[in-house]
PDB file of C-alpha atoms in Angstrom:
ATOM      1  CA  MET D 157     -73.210   1.119  45.588  1.00  0.00           C
ATOM      2  CA  SER D 158     -75.653   2.801  47.925  1.00  0.00           C
ATOM      3  CA  GLU D 159     -75.782   1.963  51.711  1.00  0.00           C
ATOM      4  CA  GLN D 160     -79.106   0.336  51.248  1.00  0.00           C
ATOM      5  CA  GLU D 161     -77.653  -2.054  48.699  1.00  0.00           C
ATOM      6  CA  VAL D 162     -74.726  -2.736  50.975  1.00  0.00           C
ATOM      7  CA  VAL D 163     -76.933  -3.617  53.859  1.00  0.00           C
ATOM      8  CA  ALA D 164     -79.143  -5.896  51.606  1.00  0.00           C
ATOM      9  CA  GLY D 165     -75.991  -7.686  50.349  1.00  0.00           C
ATOM     10  CA  LEU D 166     -74.817  -8.243  53.891  1.00  0.00           C
ATOM     11  CA  ARG D 167     -78.271  -9.522  54.942  1.00  0.00           C
ATOM     12  CA  TRP D 168     -78.384 -12.010  51.955  1.00  0.00           C
ATOM     13  CA  ASN D 169     -74.833 -13.097  52.768  1.00  0.00           C
ATOM     14  CA  ASN D 170     -75.832 -13.994  56.286  1.00  0.00           C
ATOM     15  CA  ASN D 171     -79.141 -15.523  55.060  1.00  0.00           C
ATOM     16  CA  ALA D 172     -77.158 -18.010  52.974  1.00  0.00           C
ATOM     17  CA  GLY D 173     -74.312 -18.577  55.498  1.00  0.00           C
ATOM     18  CA  VAL D 174     -76.539 -19.602  58.443  1.00  0.00           C
ATOM     19  CA  PRO D 175     -78.435 -22.339  56.493  1.00  0.00           C
ATOM     20  CA  ILE D 176     -75.139 -23.634  55.020  1.00  0.00           C
ATOM     21  CA  ILE D 177     -73.653 -24.098  58.476  1.00  0.00           C
ATOM     22  CA  THR D 178     -76.823 -25.491  59.932  1.00  0.00           C
ATOM     23  CA  LEU D 179     -77.481 -28.033  57.191  1.00  0.00           C
ATOM     24  CA  MET D 180     -73.897 -29.367  57.152  1.00  0.00           C
ATOM     25  CA  LEU D 181     -73.599 -29.727  60.904  1.00  0.00           C
ATOM     26  CA  TYR D 182     -77.051 -31.437  60.961  1.00  0.00           C
ATOM     27  CA  GLU D 183     -75.999 -33.705  58.182  1.00  0.00           C
ATOM     28  CA  TYR D 184     -72.754 -34.473  59.959  1.00  0.00           C
ATOM     29  CA  LEU D 185     -74.453 -35.418  63.223  1.00  0.00           C
ATOM     30  CA  LEU D 186     -77.091 -37.449  61.285  1.00  0.00           C
ATOM     31  CA  LEU D 187     -74.507 -39.804  59.731  1.00  0.00           C
ATOM     32  CA  LEU D 188     -72.021 -39.791  62.615  1.00  0.00           C
ATOM     33  CA  ASP D 189     -73.312 -43.039  64.201  1.00  0.00           C
ATOM     34  CA  LYS D 190     -73.217 -44.948  60.922  1.00  0.00           C
ATOM     35  CA  GLU D 191     -69.807 -43.559  60.171  1.00  0.00           C
ATOM     36  CA  VAL D 192     -68.445 -44.922  63.381  1.00  0.00           C
ATOM     37  CA  ASN D 193     -69.995 -48.349  62.647  1.00  0.00           C
ATOM     38  CA  TYR D 194     -68.952 -48.711  59.010  1.00  0.00           C
ATOM     39  CA  VAL D 195     -65.615 -46.752  58.958  1.00  0.00           C
ATOM     40  CA  TRP D 196     -63.895 -46.352  62.299  1.00  0.00           C
ATOM     41  CA  LYS D 197     -64.717 -49.794  63.687  1.00  0.00           C
ATOM     42  CA  ARG D 198     -63.614 -51.646  60.479  1.00  0.00           C
ATOM     43  CA  PRO D 199     -60.363 -52.171  58.700  1.00  0.00           C
ATOM     44  CA  PRO D 200     -59.531 -49.397  56.145  1.00  0.00           C
ATOM     45  CA  SER D 201     -60.482 -49.875  52.472  1.00  0.00           C
ATOM     46  CA  LEU D 202     -60.344 -47.881  49.346  1.00  0.00           C
ATOM     47  CA  MET D 203     -63.979 -46.782  49.629  1.00  0.00           C
ATOM     48  CA  SER D 204     -63.621 -45.929  53.335  1.00  0.00           C
ATOM     49  CA  CYS D 205     -60.771 -43.648  52.490  1.00  0.00           C
ATOM     50  CA  LEU D 206     -62.752 -42.006  49.652  1.00  0.00           C
ATOM     51  CA  TYR D 207     -65.583 -41.653  52.044  1.00  0.00           C
ATOM     52  CA  LEU D 208     -63.389 -39.790  54.634  1.00  0.00           C
ATOM     53  CA  VAL D 209     -62.056 -37.470  51.931  1.00  0.00           C
ATOM     54  CA  VAL D 210     -65.498 -36.425  50.642  1.00  0.00           C
ATOM     55  CA  ARG D 211     -67.021 -36.254  54.100  1.00  0.00           C
ATOM     56  CA  TYR D 212     -64.472 -34.085  55.821  1.00  0.00           C
ATOM     57  CA  LEU D 213     -63.208 -32.115  52.862  1.00  0.00           C
ATOM     58  CA  GLY D 214     -66.742 -31.287  52.036  1.00  0.00           C
ATOM     59  CA  LEU D 215     -67.593 -30.313  55.603  1.00  0.00           C
ATOM     60  CA  PHE D 216     -64.495 -28.119  55.727  1.00  0.00           C
ATOM     61  CA  LEU D 217     -65.319 -26.268  52.479  1.00  0.00           C
ATOM     62  CA  ALA D 218     -69.011 -25.869  53.357  1.00  0.00           C
ATOM     63  CA  LEU D 219     -68.308 -24.353  56.883  1.00  0.00           C
ATOM     64  CA  LEU D 220     -65.590 -22.118  55.390  1.00  0.00           C
ATOM     65  CA  CYS D 221     -68.089 -20.845  52.741  1.00  0.00           C
ATOM     66  CA  GLY D 222     -70.762 -20.386  55.451  1.00  0.00           C
ATOM     67  CA  PHE D 223     -68.589 -18.311  57.736  1.00  0.00           C
ATOM     68  CA  TRP D 224     -66.770 -16.299  54.957  1.00  0.00           C
ATOM     69  CA  GLY D 225     -68.267 -12.969  54.039  1.00  0.00           C
ATOM     70  CA  GLY D 226     -70.330 -11.325  56.719  1.00  0.00           C
ATOM     71  CA  LEU D 227     -70.641 -13.816  59.586  1.00  0.00           C
ATOM     72  CA  LEU D 228     -67.039 -13.441  60.401  1.00  0.00           C
ATOM     73  CA  TYR D 229     -65.085 -10.411  59.191  1.00  0.00           C
ATOM     74  CA  ILE D 230     -61.908 -11.464  57.261  1.00  0.00           C
ATOM     75  CA  PRO D 231     -59.709  -8.744  55.718  1.00  0.00           C
ATOM     76  CA  GLU D 232     -59.664  -8.543  52.007  1.00  0.00           C
ATOM     77  CA  SER D 233     -56.101  -9.839  51.507  1.00  0.00           C
ATOM     78  CA  VAL D 234     -56.921 -12.911  53.555  1.00  0.00           C
ATOM     79  CA  SER D 235     -60.349 -13.361  51.984  1.00  0.00           C
ATOM     80  CA  TYR D 236     -58.955 -13.618  48.489  1.00  0.00           C
ATOM     81  CA  ALA D 237     -56.559 -16.378  49.576  1.00  0.00           C
ATOM     82  CA  LEU D 238     -59.436 -18.151  51.219  1.00  0.00           C
ATOM     83  CA  ILE D 239     -61.686 -17.934  48.166  1.00  0.00           C
ATOM     84  CA  VAL D 240     -58.976 -19.303  45.913  1.00  0.00           C
ATOM     85  CA  LEU D 241     -58.480 -22.163  48.348  1.00  0.00           C
ATOM     86  CA  ILE D 242     -62.164 -22.842  48.392  1.00  0.00           C
ATOM     87  CA  GLU D 243     -62.443 -22.901  44.618  1.00  0.00           C
ATOM     88  CA  TRP D 244     -59.444 -25.281  44.301  1.00  0.00           C
ATOM     89  CA  GLY D 245     -61.041 -27.267  47.098  1.00  0.00           C
ATOM     90  CA  PHE D 246     -64.243 -27.616  45.079  1.00  0.00           C
ATOM     91  CA  SER D 247     -62.237 -29.066  42.207  1.00  0.00           C
ATOM     92  CA  VAL D 248     -60.489 -31.574  44.348  1.00  0.00           C
ATOM     93  CA  TYR D 249     -63.810 -32.593  45.902  1.00  0.00           C
ATOM     94  CA  PHE D 250     -65.227 -33.011  42.374  1.00  0.00           C
ATOM     95  CA  TRP D 251     -62.280 -35.309  41.469  1.00  0.00           C
ATOM     96  CA  PHE D 252     -62.847 -37.606  44.441  1.00  0.00           C
ATOM     97  CA  ALA D 253     -66.662 -37.652  43.954  1.00  0.00           C
ATOM     98  CA  GLU D 254     -66.191 -38.641  40.326  1.00  0.00           C
ATOM     99  CA  ALA D 255     -63.703 -41.319  41.396  1.00  0.00           C
ATOM    100  CA  ILE D 256     -66.386 -42.825  43.650  1.00  0.00           C
ATOM    101  CA  LEU D 257     -68.783 -42.982  40.696  1.00  0.00           C
ATOM    102  CA  ILE D 258     -66.071 -44.555  38.410  1.00  0.00           C
ATOM    103  CA  TRP D 259     -65.271 -47.192  41.118  1.00  0.00           C
ATOM    104  CA  ARG D 260     -68.940 -48.066  41.560  1.00  0.00           C
ATOM    105  CA  LEU D 261     -69.385 -48.488  37.861  1.00  0.00           C
ATOM    106  CA  TYR D 262     -66.310 -50.740  37.799  1.00  0.00           C
ATOM    107  CA  ALA D 263     -67.971 -52.868  40.543  1.00  0.00           C
ATOM    108  CA  ILE D 264     -71.280 -53.267  38.902  1.00  0.00           C
ATOM    109  CA  CYS D 265     -69.737 -54.096  35.529  1.00  0.00           C
ATOM    110  CA  ASP D 266     -68.184 -57.356  36.643  1.00  0.00           C
ATOM    111  CA  GLN D 267     -64.957 -55.535  37.565  1.00  0.00           C
ATOM    112  CA  SER D 268     -64.114 -54.890  33.964  1.00  0.00           C
ATOM    113  CA  LYS D 269     -60.557 -53.658  33.728  1.00  0.00           C
ATOM    114  CA  LEU D 270     -61.162 -52.397  30.249  1.00  0.00           C
ATOM    115  CA  LEU D 271     -64.036 -50.188  31.364  1.00  0.00           C
ATOM    116  CA  LEU D 272     -62.085 -48.888  34.335  1.00  0.00           C
ATOM    117  CA  TYR D 273     -59.078 -47.945  32.111  1.00  0.00           C
ATOM    118  CA  VAL D 274     -61.261 -46.228  29.595  1.00  0.00           C
ATOM    119  CA  LEU D 275     -63.097 -44.189  32.247  1.00  0.00           C
ATOM    120  CA  VAL D 276     -59.934 -43.226  33.962  1.00  0.00           C
ATOM    121  CA  GLY D 277     -58.295 -42.309  30.642  1.00  0.00           C
ATOM    122  CA  LEU D 278     -61.188 -40.094  29.769  1.00  0.00           C
ATOM    123  CA  PHE D 279     -61.290 -38.549  33.240  1.00  0.00           C
ATOM    124  CA  LEU D 280     -57.641 -37.492  33.354  1.00  0.00           C
ATOM    125  CA  PRO D 281     -58.198 -34.697  30.714  1.00  0.00           C
ATOM    126  CA  ILE D 282     -61.191 -33.574  32.818  1.00  0.00           C
ATOM    127  CA  VAL D 283     -58.844 -33.265  35.768  1.00  0.00           C
ATOM    128  CA  ALA D 284     -56.383 -31.246  33.627  1.00  0.00           C
ATOM    129  CA  LEU D 285     -59.188 -29.070  32.292  1.00  0.00           C
ATOM    130  CA  SER D 286     -60.324 -28.446  35.855  1.00  0.00           C
ATOM    131  CA  ILE D 287     -56.803 -27.371  36.925  1.00  0.00           C
ATOM    132  CA  GLY D 288     -56.639 -25.075  33.918  1.00  0.00           C
ATOM    133  CA  THR D 289     -60.026 -23.580  34.776  1.00  0.00           C
ATOM    134  CA  ASP D 290     -58.954 -22.868  38.402  1.00  0.00           C
ATOM    135  CA  ILE D 291     -55.810 -21.159  37.154  1.00  0.00           C
ATOM    136  CA  TYR D 292     -57.457 -19.031  34.458  1.00  0.00           C
ATOM    137  CA  LEU D 293     -60.752 -18.203  36.174  1.00  0.00           C
ATOM    138  CA  TYR D 294     -60.128 -18.199  39.913  1.00  0.00           C
ATOM    139  CA  SER D 295     -56.404 -17.596  40.429  1.00  0.00           C
ATOM    140  CA  ARG D 296     -56.123 -14.311  38.510  1.00  0.00           C
ATOM    141  CA  ARG D 297     -57.329 -11.065  40.057  1.00  0.00           C
ATOM    142  CA  SER D 298     -58.150  -9.670  36.665  1.00  0.00           C
ATOM    143  CA  ALA D 299     -60.813 -12.390  36.306  1.00  0.00           C
ATOM    144  CA  PHE D 300     -61.940 -13.068  39.909  1.00  0.00           C
ATOM    145  CA  SER D 301     -61.334 -10.993  42.975  1.00  0.00           C
ATOM    146  CA  VAL D 302     -62.746  -9.934  46.351  1.00  0.00           C
ATOM    147  CA  LYS D 303     -64.215  -6.640  47.252  1.00  0.00           C
ATOM    148  CA  GLU D 304     -64.253  -5.254  50.751  1.00  0.00           C
ATOM    149  CA  ILE D 305     -67.290  -3.174  51.465  1.00  0.00           C
ATOM    150  CA  ILE D 306     -67.117  -0.741  54.418  1.00  0.00           C
ATOM    151  CA  THR D 307     -70.058   1.191  55.981  1.00  0.00           C
ATOM    152  CA  PRO D 308     -70.482   3.014  59.168  1.00  0.00           C
ATOM    153  CA  ASP D 309     -72.209   0.038  60.662  1.00  0.00           C
ATOM    154  CA  ALA D 310     -70.501  -3.050  59.130  1.00  0.00           C
ATOM    155  CA  LYS D 311     -67.615  -4.391  56.993  1.00  0.00           C
ATOM    156  CA  TYR D 312     -67.716  -7.493  54.886  1.00  0.00           C
ATOM    157  CA  CYS D 313     -66.225  -8.990  51.745  1.00  0.00           C
ATOM    158  CA  THR D 314     -67.998 -10.019  48.601  1.00  0.00           C
ATOM    159  CA  LEU D 315     -66.993 -11.737  45.352  1.00  0.00           C
ATOM    160  CA  SER D 316     -66.234  -9.854  42.204  1.00  0.00           C
ATOM    161  CA  PHE D 317     -66.645 -11.697  38.829  1.00  0.00           C
ATOM    162  CA  ASN D 318     -64.675  -9.511  36.371  1.00  0.00           C
ATOM    163  CA  ILE D 319     -65.232 -11.316  33.133  1.00  0.00           C
ATOM    164  CA  GLY D 320     -68.336 -12.723  31.386  1.00  0.00           C
ATOM    165  CA  PRO D 321     -69.785 -16.216  31.651  1.00  0.00           C
ATOM    166  CA  MET D 322     -68.439 -17.588  28.308  1.00  0.00           C
ATOM    167  CA  PRO D 323     -65.157 -19.127  29.625  1.00  0.00           C
ATOM    168  CA  ALA D 324     -67.089 -20.777  32.427  1.00  0.00           C
ATOM    169  CA  ILE D 325     -69.584 -22.128  29.834  1.00  0.00           C
ATOM    170  CA  TYR D 326     -66.846 -23.552  27.599  1.00  0.00           C
ATOM    171  CA  THR D 327     -65.022 -25.288  30.403  1.00  0.00           C
ATOM    172  CA  SER D 328     -68.235 -26.834  31.928  1.00  0.00           C
ATOM    173  CA  ILE D 329     -69.283 -28.558  28.616  1.00  0.00           C
ATOM    174  CA  PRO D 330     -66.721 -31.440  28.806  1.00  0.00           C
ATOM    175  CA  ILE D 331     -67.500 -32.071  32.445  1.00  0.00           C
ATOM    176  CA  VAL D 332     -71.192 -32.345  31.693  1.00  0.00           C
ATOM    177  CA  CYS D 333     -70.516 -34.644  28.683  1.00  0.00           C
ATOM    178  CA  TYR D 334     -68.442 -36.886  30.944  1.00  0.00           C
ATOM    179  CA  ASP D 335     -71.225 -37.117  33.531  1.00  0.00           C
ATOM    180  CA  ILE D 336     -73.615 -37.978  30.706  1.00  0.00           C
ATOM    181  CA  LEU D 337     -71.266 -40.872  29.686  1.00  0.00           C
ATOM    182  CA  LEU D 338     -71.273 -42.182  33.300  1.00  0.00           C
ATOM    183  CA  VAL D 339     -75.029 -41.983  33.789  1.00  0.00           C
ATOM    184  CA  VAL D 340     -75.644 -43.698  30.296  1.00  0.00           C
ATOM    185  CA  LEU D 341     -73.239 -46.434  31.209  1.00  0.00           C
ATOM    186  CA  ALA D 342     -74.838 -46.921  34.545  1.00  0.00           C
ATOM    187  CA  ALA D 343     -78.283 -47.064  32.952  1.00  0.00           C
ATOM    188  CA  ALA D 344     -77.091 -49.521  30.250  1.00  0.00           C
ATOM    189  CA  ILE D 345     -75.525 -51.857  32.893  1.00  0.00           C
ATOM    190  CA  LEU D 346     -78.757 -51.822  34.947  1.00  0.00           C
ATOM    191  CA  ALA D 347     -80.892 -52.460  31.844  1.00  0.00           C
ATOM    192  CA  ARG D 348     -78.711 -55.469  30.965  1.00  0.00           C
ATOM    193  CA  HIS D 349     -79.010 -56.723  34.529  1.00  0.00           C
ATOM    194  CA  LEU D 350     -82.780 -56.359  34.642  1.00  0.00           C
ATOM    195  CA  LYS D 351     -83.105 -58.256  31.428  1.00  0.00           C
ATOM    196  CA  GLU D 352     -80.884 -61.130  32.657  1.00  0.00           C
ATOM    197  CA  GLN D 353     -82.711 -61.373  35.968  1.00  0.00           C
ATOM    198  CA  ARG D 354     -86.109 -61.537  34.329  1.00  0.00           C
ATOM    199  CA  GLU D 355     -84.957 -64.366  31.997  1.00  0.00           C
ATOM    200  CA  THR D 356     -83.521 -66.378  34.873  1.00  0.00           C
ATOM    201  CA  HIS D 357     -86.457 -65.493  37.265  1.00  0.00           C
ATOM    202  CA  MET D 358     -83.993 -64.175  39.887  1.00  0.00           C
ATOM    203  CA  ARG D 359     -84.161 -61.291  42.322  1.00  0.00           C
ATOM    204  CA  ILE D 360     -82.884 -57.889  41.141  1.00  0.00           C
ATOM    205  CA  ASN D 361     -79.594 -56.802  42.766  1.00  0.00           C
ATOM    206  CA  THR D 362     -80.634 -54.077  45.210  1.00  0.00           C
ATOM    207  CA  TYR D 363     -77.162 -52.508  45.198  1.00  0.00           C
ATOM    208  CA  MET D 364     -76.987 -52.163  41.471  1.00  0.00           C
ATOM    209  CA  VAL D 365     -80.247 -50.268  41.509  1.00  0.00           C
ATOM    210  CA  MET D 366     -79.064 -48.053  44.326  1.00  0.00           C
ATOM    211  CA  ILE D 367     -75.827 -47.178  42.572  1.00  0.00           C
ATOM    212  CA  VAL D 368     -77.563 -46.335  39.239  1.00  0.00           C
ATOM    213  CA  ARG D 369     -80.025 -44.226  41.097  1.00  0.00           C
ATOM    214  CA  TYR D 370     -77.336 -42.239  42.777  1.00  0.00           C
ATOM    215  CA  HIS D 371     -75.498 -41.872  39.459  1.00  0.00           C
ATOM    216  CA  ILE D 372     -78.719 -40.170  38.013  1.00  0.00           C
ATOM    217  CA  LEU D 373     -79.103 -37.968  41.161  1.00  0.00           C
ATOM    218  CA  TYR D 374     -75.420 -36.947  40.965  1.00  0.00           C
ATOM    219  CA  PHE D 375     -75.682 -36.175  37.208  1.00  0.00           C
ATOM    220  CA  VAL D 376     -78.704 -33.883  37.886  1.00  0.00           C
ATOM    221  CA  LEU D 377     -76.998 -32.336  40.875  1.00  0.00           C
ATOM    222  CA  ASN D 378     -73.734 -31.668  38.971  1.00  0.00           C
ATOM    223  CA  LEU D 379     -75.626 -30.415  36.060  1.00  0.00           C
ATOM    224  CA  THR D 380     -77.389 -27.914  38.230  1.00  0.00           C
ATOM    225  CA  ASN D 381     -74.184 -27.031  39.921  1.00  0.00           C
ATOM    226  CA  GLN D 382     -72.401 -26.290  36.648  1.00  0.00           C
ATOM    227  CA  ILE D 383     -75.271 -24.132  35.474  1.00  0.00           C
ATOM    228  CA  LEU D 384     -75.223 -22.086  38.740  1.00  0.00           C
ATOM    229  CA  LEU D 385     -71.497 -21.712  38.536  1.00  0.00           C
ATOM    230  CA  VAL D 386     -71.890 -20.258  35.037  1.00  0.00           C
ATOM    231  CA  VAL D 387     -74.702 -17.988  36.263  1.00  0.00           C
ATOM    232  CA  LEU D 388     -72.522 -16.486  38.957  1.00  0.00           C
ATOM    233  CA  TRP D 389     -70.333 -15.032  36.265  1.00  0.00           C
ATOM    234  CA  ALA D 390     -73.259 -13.275  34.586  1.00  0.00           C
ATOM    235  CA  HIS D 391     -73.537 -10.556  37.302  1.00  0.00           C
ATOM    236  CA  ILE D 392     -76.865 -11.686  38.612  1.00  0.00           C
ATOM    237  CA  PRO D 393     -78.711  -9.894  41.470  1.00  0.00           C
ATOM    238  CA  THR D 394     -77.444 -10.481  45.015  1.00  0.00           C
ATOM    239  CA  PRO D 395     -80.493 -12.634  46.145  1.00  0.00           C
ATOM    240  CA  ALA D 396     -80.029 -15.010  43.237  1.00  0.00           C
ATOM    241  CA  MET D 397     -76.298 -15.234  43.828  1.00  0.00           C
ATOM    242  CA  SER D 398     -76.869 -15.986  47.499  1.00  0.00           C
ATOM    243  CA  LEU D 399     -79.341 -18.824  46.694  1.00  0.00           C
ATOM    244  CA  SER D 400     -77.030 -20.213  44.036  1.00  0.00           C
ATOM    245  CA  GLU D 401     -74.174 -20.263  46.507  1.00  0.00           C
ATOM    246  CA  LEU D 402     -76.470 -21.947  49.158  1.00  0.00           C
ATOM    247  CA  PHE D 403     -77.023 -24.852  46.733  1.00  0.00           C
ATOM    248  CA  ASN D 404     -73.434 -25.186  45.483  1.00  0.00           C
ATOM    249  CA  ASP D 405     -72.099 -25.067  49.041  1.00  0.00           C
ATOM    250  CA  THR D 406     -74.291 -27.802  50.493  1.00  0.00           C
ATOM    251  CA  ALA D 407     -75.877 -30.221  47.975  1.00  0.00           C
ATOM    252  CA  PRO D 408     -72.580 -31.784  46.536  1.00  0.00           C
ATOM    253  CA  PHE D 409     -71.165 -32.231  49.996  1.00  0.00           C
ATOM    254  CA  ILE D 410     -74.258 -34.104  51.246  1.00  0.00           C
ATOM    255  CA  LEU D 411     -74.816 -36.482  48.293  1.00  0.00           C
ATOM    256  CA  ALA D 412     -71.387 -38.137  47.854  1.00  0.00           C
ATOM    257  CA  PRO D 413     -70.977 -39.363  51.465  1.00  0.00           C
ATOM    258  CA  ARG D 414     -74.623 -40.504  51.484  1.00  0.00           C
ATOM    259  CA  LEU D 415     -73.917 -42.600  48.345  1.00  0.00           C
ATOM    260  CA  ILE D 416     -71.404 -44.553  50.244  1.00  0.00           C
ATOM    261  CA  ILE D 417     -73.162 -44.770  53.680  1.00  0.00           C
ATOM    262  CA  SER D 418     -76.557 -45.830  52.249  1.00  0.00           C
ATOM    263  CA  ILE D 419     -75.035 -48.811  50.388  1.00  0.00           C
ATOM    264  CA  TRP D 420     -73.048 -49.855  53.515  1.00  0.00           C
ATOM    265  CA  ASP D 421     -76.281 -49.457  55.623  1.00  0.00           C
ATOM    266  CA  THR D 422     -78.371 -51.512  53.150  1.00  0.00           C
ATOM    267  CA  HIS D 423     -75.715 -54.149  53.014  1.00  0.00           C
ATOM    268  CA  ALA D 424     -75.586 -54.485  56.865  1.00  0.00           C
ATOM    269  CA  LYS D 425     -79.370 -54.876  57.046  1.00  0.00           C
ATOM    270  CA  ASP D 426     -79.517 -57.395  54.120  1.00  0.00           C
ATOM    271  CA  ASP D 427     -79.655 -61.147  54.355  1.00  0.00           C
ATOM    272  CA  CYS D 428     -76.333 -61.480  52.691  1.00  0.00           C
ATOM    273  CA  VAL D 429     -74.402 -64.596  53.768  1.00  0.00           C
ATOM    274  CA  GLU D 430     -71.202 -62.446  54.306  1.00  0.00           C
ATOM    275  CA  VAL D 431     -72.805 -59.474  55.922  1.00  0.00           C
ATOM    276  CA  SER D 432     -69.983 -59.174  58.457  1.00  0.00           C
ATOM    277  CA  THR D 433     -67.581 -58.192  55.677  1.00  0.00           C
ATOM    278  CA  THR D 434     -67.225 -54.724  54.263  1.00  0.00           C
ATOM    279  CA  PHE D 435     -69.304 -54.182  51.109  1.00  0.00           C
ATOM    280  CA  GLU D 436     -66.365 -53.825  48.835  1.00  0.00           C
ATOM    281  CA  ASP D 437     -65.170 -57.266  49.846  1.00  0.00           C
ATOM    282  CA  CYS D 438     -68.526 -58.985  49.812  1.00  0.00           C
ATOM    283  CA  VAL D 439     -69.465 -61.498  47.161  1.00  0.00           C
ATOM    284  CA  CYS D 440     -72.981 -59.993  46.793  1.00  0.00           C
ATOM    285  CA  LEU D 441     -71.834 -57.553  44.198  1.00  0.00           C
ATOM    286  CA  THR D 442     -68.118 -57.815  43.445  1.00  0.00           C
ATOM    287  CA  SER D 443     -68.392 -61.503  42.445  1.00  0.00           C
ATOM    288  CA  PRO D 444     -71.403 -61.924  40.262  1.00  0.00           C
ATOM    289  CA  LEU D 445     -71.271 -65.618  39.884  1.00  0.00           C
ATOM    290  CA  ARG D 446     -71.223 -66.241  43.605  1.00  0.00           C
ATOM    291  CA  PHE D 447     -73.948 -63.610  43.966  1.00  0.00           C
ATOM    292  CA  GLU D 448     -76.150 -65.630  41.554  1.00  0.00           C
ATOM    293  CA  GLN D 449     -75.514 -68.797  43.465  1.00  0.00           C
ATOM    294  CA  HIS D 450     -76.618 -67.234  46.675  1.00  0.00           C
ATOM    295  CA  GLU D 451     -79.675 -65.824  44.933  1.00  0.00           C
ATOM    296  CA  MET D 452     -80.557 -69.245  43.551  1.00  0.00           C
ATOM    297  CA  VAL D 453     -80.576 -70.658  47.035  1.00  0.00           C
ATOM    298  CA  SER D 454     -82.462 -67.929  48.839  1.00  0.00           C
ATOM    299  CA  ILE D 455     -84.996 -66.841  46.145  1.00  0.00           C
ATOM    300  CA  VAL D 456     -88.609 -67.815  46.703  1.00  0.00           C
ATOM    301  CA  VAL D 457     -90.438 -68.280  43.400  1.00  0.00           C
TER     302      VAL D 457
END
């Protein structure tokens, strides 16, 4: 590698690192006030715990990715351990983000235990596959390693993908198929709800529409993320790699917390009769019969 290529690689590394740090810190400050109101000032719940995991695990991983490489010099031996930690952290984050989607589907499907058991049963093999992928692709130096590049003017570390993209492609297929299942289920539940509401001339459940919309957005995001992860193993040019990492290190960590906060925020501004409760405990979604009774009283035909 020539010195010119080394300098270009360092520049692209920094060009990706600075936006990652800026975006994540801006997003953190943007939601901080709502987080205090909806999380820290209220009793803990399952969804608030999931929110805290995706919020702060995502922030930690994104900042670590932003600083790693050229912004802060980290020796090769430490860099490899950090990169393995980051890749395993991505998988843990994915598990919690999927758990949020599963729980929301359970909520909008009349709290169907059967649906919950089926989705969890299908998700457990995905978790096992994710663990196997991290072991095979990211925990073996023969497949994935870190290179330290030293020049008279700078030192930095970069990733080295030592095998082709096919293993990453094979392991991503079940994940994409599972996300397709979730988005199809969400769309089917919404379609049934819209049909029922039209037949009874009742207002559409805003929260159900929001949840399905976020399912679709998350599906598109995760599909893009899986494609870019596969592309990274194909030895693409440095600019394309840096842009792919910029997307992978920000978009997933922004969407999942916003899914939870936006629903809480809408619920707080709604005319729900029990707006003082947390969304998970409110009758406006988790108890469809009482939701319909409230709608029948408040609707203006």
